Amino acid sequence: MTDYNEELDCSGLNCPLPILKTKKAVDKLESGQILKMVSTDPGSCNDVEAWSNRTKNQLLESGKEGDKYVFYIEKK
Amino acid sequence: MSENVPKKMALIASKGTLDWAYPPFILASTAAAMDMEVKIFFTFFGLPLLKKNLKTAVSPLGNPAMPMKMPFGPKFFQNISWPIPNLVTSNVPGFESVATGLMKQTFKKKGVATIEELRDMCVEFDVELIGCQMTMDVFGFEKEDFIDGVNIGGAATFLEFAADADITLFV
């Protein structure tokens, strides 16, 4: 279990909303702070990874909790 | 912000129906969220997507691959693709409004953003929206018909940016 500074719930949202909301949430963080993002969209697994590769905000950890996907992202 | 020069994406949005309005706004908002610099050139039937009051619709007529599905009822019922003949889609008054309503409801149920939401995101993420001057003249649009922040230009305006773009798509 990773510690985090903010949590964003994207449950029920479909592409591209989880990515757009993640970007907005990460923008509000300070460098080094961590966002926990939760989604139900299976597409967000690949999308969050792609987004993090491109923006260099690091995807520290991802996994499944029940029927939800959970991502921990550290702002660059 | 990245030290490198940001990637650039240049899109042309040439169609204004509900189904064709999605790709440019989805790609543009997501690319901007991925720190790319994005410009969309709205031309021909894509130009009304810049209007303050959006009225996007979708027609099953001429869209033979469009599944006609119901946004309510049990799952097996929702998965049925209703075979509706062209005779009905083209002749029954109001059929297009029904199809548009059903598609919007399905999108909402599945958590898909509306066109307005995606367009607002584009504006918030500094996507540059360019209206085609020639199309404005042809169809009688004024700059005041469009949302704030729209720039007006022509083919050369788009091409100057597109010449250095990493991604260029015509939608």
Tab-separated table of N, CA, C and O in Angstrom, chain B residues 35-146:
chain	number	residue	atom	x	y	z
B	35	ASP	N	0.645	16.644	-22.852
B	35	ASP	CA	1.608	17.738	-23.031
B	35	ASP	C	1.944	18.028	-24.484
B	35	ASP	O	3.021	18.542	-24.788
B	36	MET	N	1.051	17.676	-25.396
B	36	MET	CA	1.290	18.035	-26.798
B	36	MET	C	0.641	19.389	-27.099
B	36	MET	O	-0.294	19.806	-26.433
B	37	GLU	N	1.190	20.028	-28.146
B	37	GLU	CA	0.597	21.273	-28.612
B	37	GLU	C	-0.382	20.910	-29.728
B	37	GLU	O	-0.005	20.215	-30.676
B	38	VAL	N	-1.629	21.351	-29.589
B	38	VAL	CA	-2.666	20.881	-30.517
B	38	VAL	C	-3.429	22.030	-31.147
B	38	VAL	O	-3.781	23.003	-30.471
B	39	LYS	N	-3.648	21.908	-32.448
B	39	LYS	CA	-4.551	22.838	-33.134
B	39	LYS	C	-5.541	22.035	-33.958
B	39	LYS	O	-5.184	21.033	-34.574
B	40	ILE	N	-6.801	22.464	-33.940
B	40	ILE	CA	-7.828	21.828	-34.780
B	40	ILE	C	-8.372	22.876	-35.743
B	40	ILE	O	-8.753	23.976	-35.334
B	41	PHE	N	-8.395	22.505	-37.012
B	41	PHE	CA	-8.957	23.371	-38.044
B	41	PHE	C	-10.353	22.859	-38.376
B	41	PHE	O	-10.518	21.723	-38.823
B	42	PHE	N	-11.368	23.691	-38.115
B	42	PHE	CA	-12.760	23.280	-38.339
B	42	PHE	C	-13.235	23.817	-39.671
B	42	PHE	O	-13.297	25.032	-39.868
B	43	THR	N	-13.562	22.894	-40.575
B	43	THR	CA	-13.942	23.322	-41.909
B	43	THR	C	-15.189	22.575	-42.389
B	43	THR	O	-15.552	21.545	-41.838
B	44	PHE	N	-15.824	23.096	-43.407
B	44	PHE	CA	-17.063	22.519	-43.949
B	44	PHE	C	-18.039	22.146	-42.823
B	44	PHE	O	-18.325	22.983	-41.984
B	45	PHE	N	-18.513	20.909	-42.794
B	45	PHE	CA	-19.560	20.582	-41.819
B	45	PHE	C	-19.001	20.424	-40.412
B	45	PHE	O	-19.761	20.233	-39.461
B	46	GLY	N	-17.691	20.509	-40.274
B	46	GLY	CA	-17.098	20.487	-38.946
B	46	GLY	C	-17.178	21.844	-38.266
B	46	GLY	O	-17.107	21.947	-37.041
B	47	LEU	N	-17.350	22.891	-39.058
B	47	LEU	CA	-17.353	24.248	-38.496
B	47	LEU	C	-18.429	24.476	-37.431
B	47	LEU	O	-18.144	25.116	-36.413
B	48	PRO	N	-19.662	23.962	-37.623
B	48	PRO	CA	-20.684	24.189	-36.575
B	48	PRO	C	-20.320	23.614	-35.204
B	48	PRO	O	-20.965	23.953	-34.213
B	49	LEU	N	-19.285	22.777	-35.126
B	49	LEU	CA	-18.856	22.264	-33.814
B	49	LEU	C	-18.285	23.369	-32.933
B	49	LEU	O	-18.071	23.174	-31.743
B	50	LEU	N	-18.042	24.543	-33.531
B	50	LEU	CA	-17.534	25.663	-32.740
B	50	LEU	C	-18.648	26.547	-32.206
B	50	LEU	O	-18.401	27.473	-31.436
B	51	LYS	N	-19.895	26.261	-32.640
B	51	LYS	CA	-20.999	27.132	-32.228
B	51	LYS	C	-21.227	27.082	-30.724
B	51	LYS	O	-21.026	26.054	-30.080
B	52	LYS	N	-21.674	28.234	-30.166
B	52	LYS	CA	-21.949	28.302	-28.724
B	52	LYS	C	-22.981	27.253	-28.354
B	52	LYS	O	-22.863	26.561	-27.363
B	53	ASN	N	-24.023	27.171	-29.177
B	53	ASN	CA	-25.114	26.250	-28.896
B	53	ASN	C	-24.993	25.045	-29.826
B	53	ASN	O	-25.416	25.092	-30.973
B	54	LEU	N	-24.415	23.959	-29.293
B	54	LEU	CA	-24.165	22.777	-30.126
B	54	LEU	C	-25.448	21.981	-30.342
B	54	LEU	O	-26.187	21.742	-29.402
B	55	LYS	N	-25.678	21.581	-31.580
B	55	LYS	CA	-26.842	20.718	-31.851
B	55	LYS	C	-26.383	19.535	-32.690
B	55	LYS	O	-26.733	19.418	-33.862
B	56	THR	N	-25.589	18.665	-32.108
B	56	THR	CA	-25.099	17.522	-32.882
B	56	THR	C	-26.152	16.417	-32.931
B	56	THR	O	-26.821	16.135	-31.946
B	57	ALA	N	-26.284	15.810	-34.089
B	57	ALA	CA	-27.222	14.704	-34.264
B	57	ALA	C	-26.526	13.608	-35.054
B	57	ALA	O	-25.456	13.819	-35.611
B	58	VAL	N	-27.152	12.429	-35.057
B	58	VAL	CA	-26.586	11.332	-35.834
B	58	VAL	C	-27.704	10.695	-36.648
B	58	VAL	O	-28.831	10.589	-36.185
B	59	SER	N	-27.393	10.340	-37.886
B	59	SER	CA	-28.402	9.732	-38.739
B	59	SER	C	-28.031	8.293	-39.067
B	59	SER	O	-26.922	8.034	-39.530
B	60	PRO	N	-28.950	7.336	-38.808
B	60	PRO	CA	-28.664	5.944	-39.184
B	60	PRO	C	-28.679	5.784	-40.704
B	60	PRO	O	-28.078	4.862	-41.237
B	61	LEU	N	-29.343	6.706	-41.409
B	61	LEU	CA	-29.411	6.621	-42.862
B	61	LEU	C	-28.034	6.944	-43.442
B	61	LEU	O	-27.454	7.983	-43.153
B	62	GLY	N	-27.522	6.048	-44.263
B	62	GLY	CA	-26.196	6.272	-44.833
B	62	GLY	C	-25.089	5.865	-43.883
B	62	GLY	O	-23.918	6.105	-44.145
B	63	ASN	N	-25.447	5.299	-42.737
B	63	ASN	CA	-24.469	4.776	-41.774
B	63	ASN	C	-24.762	3.298	-41.561
B	63	ASN	O	-25.205	2.884	-40.492
B	64	PRO	N	-24.564	2.461	-42.588
B	64	PRO	CA	-25.019	1.075	-42.495
B	64	PRO	C	-24.370	0.266	-41.376
B	64	PRO	O	-24.931	-0.730	-40.932
B	65	ALA	N	-23.188	0.702	-40.901
B	65	ALA	CA	-22.528	-0.061	-39.836
B	65	ALA	C	-22.936	0.405	-38.442
B	65	ALA	O	-22.466	-0.131	-37.446
B	66	MET	N	-23.801	1.416	-38.373
B	66	MET	CA	-24.167	1.950	-37.054
B	66	MET	C	-25.139	1.007	-36.345
B	66	MET	O	-26.222	0.749	-36.837
B	67	PRO	N	-24.733	0.480	-35.177
B	67	PRO	CA	-25.645	-0.417	-34.463
B	67	PRO	C	-26.784	0.382	-33.835
B	67	PRO	O	-26.550	1.424	-33.238
B	68	MET	N	-27.991	-0.084	-33.996
B	68	MET	CA	-29.141	0.561	-33.342
B	68	MET	C	-29.428	-0.217	-32.073
B	68	MET	O	-29.909	-1.350	-32.130
B	69	LYS	N	-29.107	0.388	-30.930
B	69	LYS	CA	-29.276	-0.320	-29.668
B	69	LYS	C	-30.099	0.495	-28.692
B	69	LYS	O	-30.162	1.710	-28.789
B	70	MET	N	-30.703	-0.222	-27.753
B	70	MET	CA	-31.543	0.434	-26.754
B	70	MET	C	-30.745	0.627	-25.460
B	70	MET	O	-30.083	-0.302	-25.000
B	71	PRO	N	-30.813	1.851	-24.882
B	71	PRO	CA	-30.013	2.125	-23.687
B	71	PRO	C	-30.692	1.674	-22.396
B	71	PRO	O	-30.294	2.090	-21.319
B	72	PHE	N	-31.748	0.873	-22.478
B	72	PHE	CA	-32.450	0.473	-21.253
B	72	PHE	C	-32.772	-1.021	-21.327
B	72	PHE	O	-32.548	-1.660	-22.352
B	73	GLY	N	-33.298	-1.562	-20.238
B	73	GLY	CA	-33.695	-2.969	-20.209
B	73	GLY	C	-32.540	-3.868	-19.822
B	73	GLY	O	-31.432	-3.403	-19.570
B	74	PRO	N	-32.825	-5.190	-19.759
B	74	PRO	CA	-31.768	-6.140	-19.373
B	74	PRO	C	-30.643	-6.179	-20.413
B	74	PRO	O	-30.828	-5.740	-21.543
B	75	LYS	N	-29.495	-6.720	-19.992
B	75	LYS	CA	-28.294	-6.661	-20.820
B	75	LYS	C	-28.493	-7.300	-22.206
B	75	LYS	O	-28.073	-6.751	-23.217
B	76	PHE	N	-29.159	-8.474	-22.240
B	76	PHE	CA	-29.343	-9.145	-23.535
B	76	PHE	C	-30.144	-8.255	-24.487
B	76	PHE	O	-29.877	-8.180	-25.670
B	77	PHE	N	-31.097	-7.509	-23.905
B	77	PHE	CA	-31.938	-6.616	-24.702
B	77	PHE	C	-31.105	-5.444	-25.236
B	77	PHE	O	-31.192	-5.058	-26.400
B	78	GLN	N	-30.240	-4.905	-24.365
B	78	GLN	CA	-29.388	-3.782	-24.766
B	78	GLN	C	-28.393	-4.200	-25.836
B	78	GLN	O	-27.923	-3.371	-26.612
B	79	ASN	N	-28.032	-5.492	-25.850
B	79	ASN	CA	-27.033	-5.955	-26.812
B	79	ASN	C	-27.625	-6.248	-28.193
B	79	ASN	O	-26.885	-6.459	-29.144
B	80	ILE	N	-28.956	-6.245	-28.271
B	80	ILE	CA	-29.570	-6.514	-29.578
B	80	ILE	C	-29.293	-5.336	-30.516
B	80	ILE	O	-29.451	-4.180	-30.141
B	81	SER	N	-28.835	-5.643	-31.732
B	81	SER	CA	-28.687	-4.611	-32.745
B	81	SER	C	-29.916	-4.676	-33.642
B	81	SER	O	-30.106	-5.643	-34.372
B	82	TRP	N	-30.757	-3.655	-33.553
B	82	TRP	CA	-32.053	-3.706	-34.236
B	82	TRP	C	-31.888	-3.449	-35.728
B	82	TRP	O	-31.367	-2.413	-36.119
B	83	PRO	N	-32.345	-4.403	-36.534
B	83	PRO	CA	-32.228	-4.212	-37.982
B	83	PRO	C	-33.351	-3.310	-38.496
B	83	PRO	O	-34.458	-3.773	-38.731
B	84	ILE	N	-33.052	-2.037	-38.624
B	84	ILE	CA	-34.106	-1.110	-39.049
B	84	ILE	C	-33.885	-0.748	-40.523
B	84	ILE	O	-32.831	-0.221	-40.886
B	85	PRO	N	-34.858	-1.051	-41.363
B	85	PRO	CA	-34.657	-0.831	-42.799
B	85	PRO	C	-34.541	0.656	-43.168
B	85	PRO	O	-35.098	1.512	-42.472
B	86	ASN	N	-33.804	0.924	-44.234
B	86	ASN	CA	-33.632	2.293	-44.711
B	86	ASN	C	-34.968	2.987	-44.965
B	86	ASN	O	-35.095	4.188	-44.794
B	87	LEU	N	-35.957	2.176	-45.385
B	87	LEU	CA	-37.285	2.735	-45.649
B	87	LEU	C	-37.818	3.450	-44.411
B	87	LEU	O	-38.436	4.505	-44.493
B	88	VAL	N	-37.533	2.881	-43.228
B	88	VAL	CA	-37.982	3.483	-41.970
B	88	VAL	C	-37.078	4.660	-41.591
B	88	VAL	O	-37.545	5.757	-41.297
B	89	THR	N	-35.736	4.425	-41.631
B	89	THR	CA	-34.823	5.479	-41.168
B	89	THR	C	-34.940	6.726	-42.024
B	89	THR	O	-34.699	7.834	-41.567
B	90	SER	N	-35.318	6.557	-43.294
B	90	SER	CA	-35.371	7.732	-44.162
B	90	SER	C	-36.761	8.343	-44.242
B	90	SER	O	-36.890	9.516	-44.577
B	91	ASN	N	-37.805	7.569	-43.936
B	91	ASN	CA	-39.157	8.087	-44.170
B	91	ASN	C	-39.964	8.381	-42.915
B	91	ASN	O	-40.905	9.159	-42.971
B	92	VAL	N	-39.617	7.745	-41.811
B	92	VAL	CA	-40.410	7.996	-40.600
B	92	VAL	C	-39.975	9.341	-40.011
B	92	VAL	O	-38.812	9.522	-39.661
B	93	PRO	N	-40.905	10.295	-39.923
B	93	PRO	CA	-40.514	11.609	-39.395
B	93	PRO	C	-40.006	11.486	-37.960
B	93	PRO	O	-40.592	10.752	-37.164
B	94	GLY	N	-38.934	12.192	-37.661
B	94	GLY	CA	-38.407	12.185	-36.303
B	94	GLY	C	-37.523	11.000	-35.989
B	94	GLY	O	-37.017	10.878	-34.871
B	95	PHE	N	-37.287	10.118	-36.960
B	95	PHE	CA	-36.470	8.940	-36.645
B	95	PHE	C	-35.058	9.324	-36.244
B	95	PHE	O	-34.458	8.735	-35.350
B	96	GLU	N	-34.543	10.371	-36.908
B	96	GLU	CA	-33.179	10.810	-36.615
B	96	GLU	C	-33.063	11.331	-35.176
B	96	GLU	O	-32.084	11.061	-34.490
B	97	SER	N	-34.092	12.070	-34.729
B	97	SER	CA	-34.060	12.567	-33.342
B	97	SER	C	-34.081	11.408	-32.363
B	97	SER	O	-33.411	11.436	-31.335
B	98	VAL	N	-34.867	10.383	-32.686
B	98	VAL	CA	-34.931	9.209	-31.809
B	98	VAL	C	-33.559	8.545	-31.747
B	98	VAL	O	-33.040	8.250	-30.663
B	99	ALA	N	-32.950	8.326	-32.916
B	99	ALA	CA	-31.639	7.673	-32.963
B	99	ALA	C	-30.601	8.499	-32.202
B	99	ALA	O	-29.785	7.956	-31.451
B	100	THR	N	-30.652	9.830	-32.373
B	100	THR	CA	-29.713	10.713	-31.670
B	100	THR	C	-29.914	10.611	-30.163
B	100	THR	O	-28.951	10.487	-29.402
B	101	GLY	N	-31.184	10.646	-29.740
B	101	GLY	CA	-31.507	10.544	-28.314
B	101	GLY	C	-31.016	9.239	-27.719
B	101	GLY	O	-30.430	9.223	-26.630
B	102	LEU	N	-31.222	8.152	-28.454
B	102	LEU	CA	-30.796	6.839	-27.953
B	102	LEU	C	-29.274	6.787	-27.829
B	102	LEU	O	-28.732	6.278	-26.844
B	103	MET	N	-28.577	7.341	-28.827
B	103	MET	CA	-27.118	7.294	-28.773
B	103	MET	C	-26.586	8.145	-27.625
B	103	MET	O	-25.692	7.739	-26.886
B	104	LYS	N	-27.178	9.335	-27.438
B	104	LYS	CA	-26.718	10.202	-26.336
B	104	LYS	C	-26.954	9.529	-24.983
B	104	LYS	O	-26.114	9.601	-24.089
B	105	GLN	N	-28.123	8.863	-24.852
B	105	GLN	CA	-28.414	8.164	-23.589
B	105	GLN	C	-27.432	7.027	-23.341
B	105	GLN	O	-26.974	6.814	-22.222
B	106	THR	N	-27.120	6.282	-24.430
B	106	THR	CA	-26.175	5.171	-24.295
B	106	THR	C	-24.814	5.694	-23.873
B	106	THR	O	-24.178	5.151	-22.960
B	107	PHE	N	-24.355	6.768	-24.504
B	107	PHE	CA	-23.057	7.359	-24.147
B	107	PHE	C	-23.038	7.759	-22.678
B	107	PHE	O	-22.088	7.507	-21.953
B	108	LYS	N	-24.128	8.409	-22.248
B	108	LYS	CA	-24.194	8.893	-20.868
B	108	LYS	C	-24.123	7.719	-19.892
B	108	LYS	O	-23.388	7.763	-18.902
B	109	LYS	N	-24.889	6.673	-20.202
B	109	LYS	CA	-24.910	5.495	-19.336
B	109	LYS	C	-23.547	4.836	-19.227
B	109	LYS	O	-23.195	4.261	-18.204
B	110	LYS	N	-22.773	4.899	-20.335
B	110	LYS	CA	-21.472	4.238	-20.357
B	110	LYS	C	-20.362	5.163	-19.856
B	110	LYS	O	-19.181	4.856	-19.993
B	111	GLY	N	-20.736	6.322	-19.338
B	111	GLY	CA	-19.725	7.215	-18.774
B	111	GLY	C	-18.881	7.941	-19.804
B	111	GLY	O	-17.767	8.379	-19.514
B	112	VAL	N	-19.416	8.072	-21.033
B	112	VAL	CA	-18.681	8.807	-22.069
B	112	VAL	C	-19.018	10.292	-21.933
B	112	VAL	O	-20.169	10.659	-21.721
B	113	ALA	N	-18.001	11.133	-22.061
B	113	ALA	CA	-18.208	12.578	-21.954
B	113	ALA	C	-19.097	13.068	-23.089
B	113	ALA	O	-19.163	12.455	-24.152
B	114	THR	N	-19.788	14.184	-22.868
B	114	THR	CA	-20.528	14.802	-23.968
B	114	THR	C	-19.539	15.596	-24.825
B	114	THR	O	-18.419	15.886	-24.396
B	115	ILE	N	-19.974	15.941	-26.052
B	115	ILE	CA	-19.130	16.755	-26.925
B	115	ILE	C	-18.794	18.088	-26.246
B	115	ILE	O	-17.655	18.554	-26.293
B	116	GLU	N	-19.785	18.669	-25.566
B	116	GLU	CA	-19.560	19.950	-24.890
B	116	GLU	C	-18.465	19.829	-23.832
B	116	GLU	O	-17.598	20.704	-23.720
B	117	GLU	N	-18.517	18.737	-23.040
B	117	GLU	CA	-17.502	18.536	-21.994
B	117	GLU	C	-16.108	18.433	-22.597
B	117	GLU	O	-15.154	19.035	-22.097
B	118	LEU	N	-16.008	17.642	-23.682
B	118	LEU	CA	-14.691	17.445	-24.305
B	118	LEU	C	-14.189	18.745	-24.910
B	118	LEU	O	-12.999	19.068	-24.841
B	119	ARG	N	-15.107	19.503	-25.492
B	119	ARG	CA	-14.711	20.782	-26.088
B	119	ARG	C	-14.228	21.742	-24.995
B	119	ARG	O	-13.223	22.437	-25.158
B	120	ASP	N	-14.952	21.765	-23.856
B	120	ASP	CA	-14.522	22.605	-22.726
B	120	ASP	C	-13.126	22.209	-22.251
B	120	ASP	O	-12.303	23.061	-21.907
B	121	MET	N	-12.865	20.890	-22.202
B	121	MET	CA	-11.541	20.406	-21.792
B	121	MET	C	-10.481	20.912	-22.767
B	121	MET	O	-9.387	21.303	-22.354
B	122	CYS	N	-10.789	20.847	-24.063
B	122	CYS	CA	-9.841	21.324	-25.077
B	122	CYS	C	-9.491	22.784	-24.817
B	122	CYS	O	-8.315	23.177	-24.840
B	123	VAL	N	-10.519	23.592	-24.560
B	123	VAL	CA	-10.292	25.019	-24.309
B	123	VAL	C	-9.439	25.188	-23.049
B	123	VAL	O	-8.460	25.939	-23.031
B	124	GLU	N	-9.787	24.430	-22.002
B	124	GLU	CA	-9.052	24.515	-20.740
B	124	GLU	C	-7.587	24.113	-20.922
B	124	GLU	O	-6.702	24.684	-20.292
B	125	PHE	N	-7.327	23.131	-21.792
B	125	PHE	CA	-5.958	22.644	-22.019
B	125	PHE	C	-5.251	23.417	-23.143
B	125	PHE	O	-4.242	22.960	-23.678
B	126	ASP	N	-5.808	24.561	-23.521
B	126	ASP	CA	-5.166	25.440	-24.512
B	126	ASP	C	-5.031	24.839	-25.907
B	126	ASP	O	-4.076	25.137	-26.627
B	127	VAL	N	-5.975	23.986	-26.291
B	127	VAL	CA	-6.018	23.545	-27.691
B	127	VAL	C	-6.480	24.744	-28.512
B	127	VAL	O	-7.440	25.414	-28.146
B	128	GLU	N	-5.776	25.025	-29.608
B	128	GLU	CA	-6.198	26.153	-30.439
B	128	GLU	C	-7.260	25.692	-31.428
B	128	GLU	O	-7.073	24.728	-32.168
B	129	LEU	N	-8.400	26.373	-31.405
B	129	LEU	CA	-9.514	26.039	-32.298
B	129	LEU	C	-9.555	27.085	-33.408
B	129	LEU	O	-9.682	28.276	-33.140
B	130	ILE	N	-9.439	26.620	-34.646
B	130	ILE	CA	-9.398	27.544	-35.775
B	130	ILE	C	-10.622	27.315	-36.661
B	130	ILE	O	-10.882	26.197	-37.109
B	131	GLY	N	-11.388	28.367	-36.885
B	131	GLY	CA	-12.549	28.294	-37.776
B	131	GLY	C	-12.134	28.673	-39.190
B	131	GLY	O	-11.342	29.586	-39.389
B	132	CYS	N	-12.692	27.968	-40.163
B	132	CYS	CA	-12.344	28.205	-41.561
B	132	CYS	C	-13.130	29.409	-42.098
B	132	CYS	O	-14.356	29.396	-42.122
B	133	GLN	N	-12.395	30.435	-42.499
B	133	GLN	CA	-13.020	31.674	-42.983
B	133	GLN	C	-13.918	31.420	-44.193
B	133	GLN	O	-15.041	31.918	-44.267
B	134	MET	N	-13.428	30.618	-45.121
B	134	MET	CA	-14.198	30.353	-46.345
B	134	MET	C	-15.535	29.694	-46.020
B	134	MET	O	-16.577	30.072	-46.542
B	135	THR	N	-15.505	28.685	-45.107
B	135	THR	CA	-16.748	28.005	-44.727
B	135	THR	C	-17.709	28.985	-44.048
B	135	THR	O	-18.922	28.922	-44.250
B	136	MET	N	-17.138	29.904	-43.239
B	136	MET	CA	-17.988	30.914	-42.582
B	136	MET	C	-18.722	31.740	-43.626
B	136	MET	O	-19.921	32.006	-43.505
B	137	ASP	N	-17.987	32.152	-44.663
B	137	ASP	CA	-18.599	32.955	-45.728
B	137	ASP	C	-19.675	32.152	-46.452
B	137	ASP	O	-20.769	32.643	-46.709
B	138	VAL	N	-19.351	30.889	-46.764
B	138	VAL	CA	-20.271	30.061	-47.556
B	138	VAL	C	-21.570	29.792	-46.792
B	138	VAL	O	-22.665	29.921	-47.326
B	139	PHE	N	-21.443	29.413	-45.504
B	139	PHE	CA	-22.635	29.032	-44.755
B	139	PHE	C	-23.199	30.163	-43.890
B	139	PHE	O	-24.159	29.960	-43.147
B	140	GLY	N	-22.577	31.320	-43.955
B	140	GLY	CA	-23.134	32.470	-43.262
B	140	GLY	C	-22.941	32.478	-41.760
B	140	GLY	O	-23.855	32.825	-41.012
B	141	PHE	N	-21.748	32.083	-41.294
B	141	PHE	CA	-21.451	32.165	-39.859
B	141	PHE	C	-20.677	33.436	-39.538
B	141	PHE	O	-19.874	33.894	-40.350
B	142	GLU	N	-20.916	33.984	-38.350
B	142	GLU	CA	-20.141	35.112	-37.848
B	142	GLU	C	-19.290	34.606	-36.688
B	142	GLU	O	-19.642	33.621	-36.045
B	143	LYS	N	-18.200	35.340	-36.410
B	143	LYS	CA	-17.319	34.933	-35.313
B	143	LYS	C	-18.083	34.889	-33.980
B	143	LYS	O	-17.783	34.082	-33.105
B	144	GLU	N	-19.119	35.760	-33.866
B	144	GLU	CA	-19.908	35.824	-32.629
B	144	GLU	C	-20.730	34.545	-32.413
B	144	GLU	O	-21.218	34.300	-31.317
B	145	ASP	N	-20.943	33.766	-33.473
B	145	ASP	CA	-21.692	32.511	-33.317
B	145	ASP	C	-20.884	31.465	-32.553
B	145	ASP	O	-21.428	30.491	-32.042
B	146	PHE	N	-19.566	31.667	-32.504
B	146	PHE	CA	-18.678	30.646	-31.952
B	146	PHE	C	-18.338	30.926	-30.497
B	146	PHE	O	-18.470	32.051	-30.014
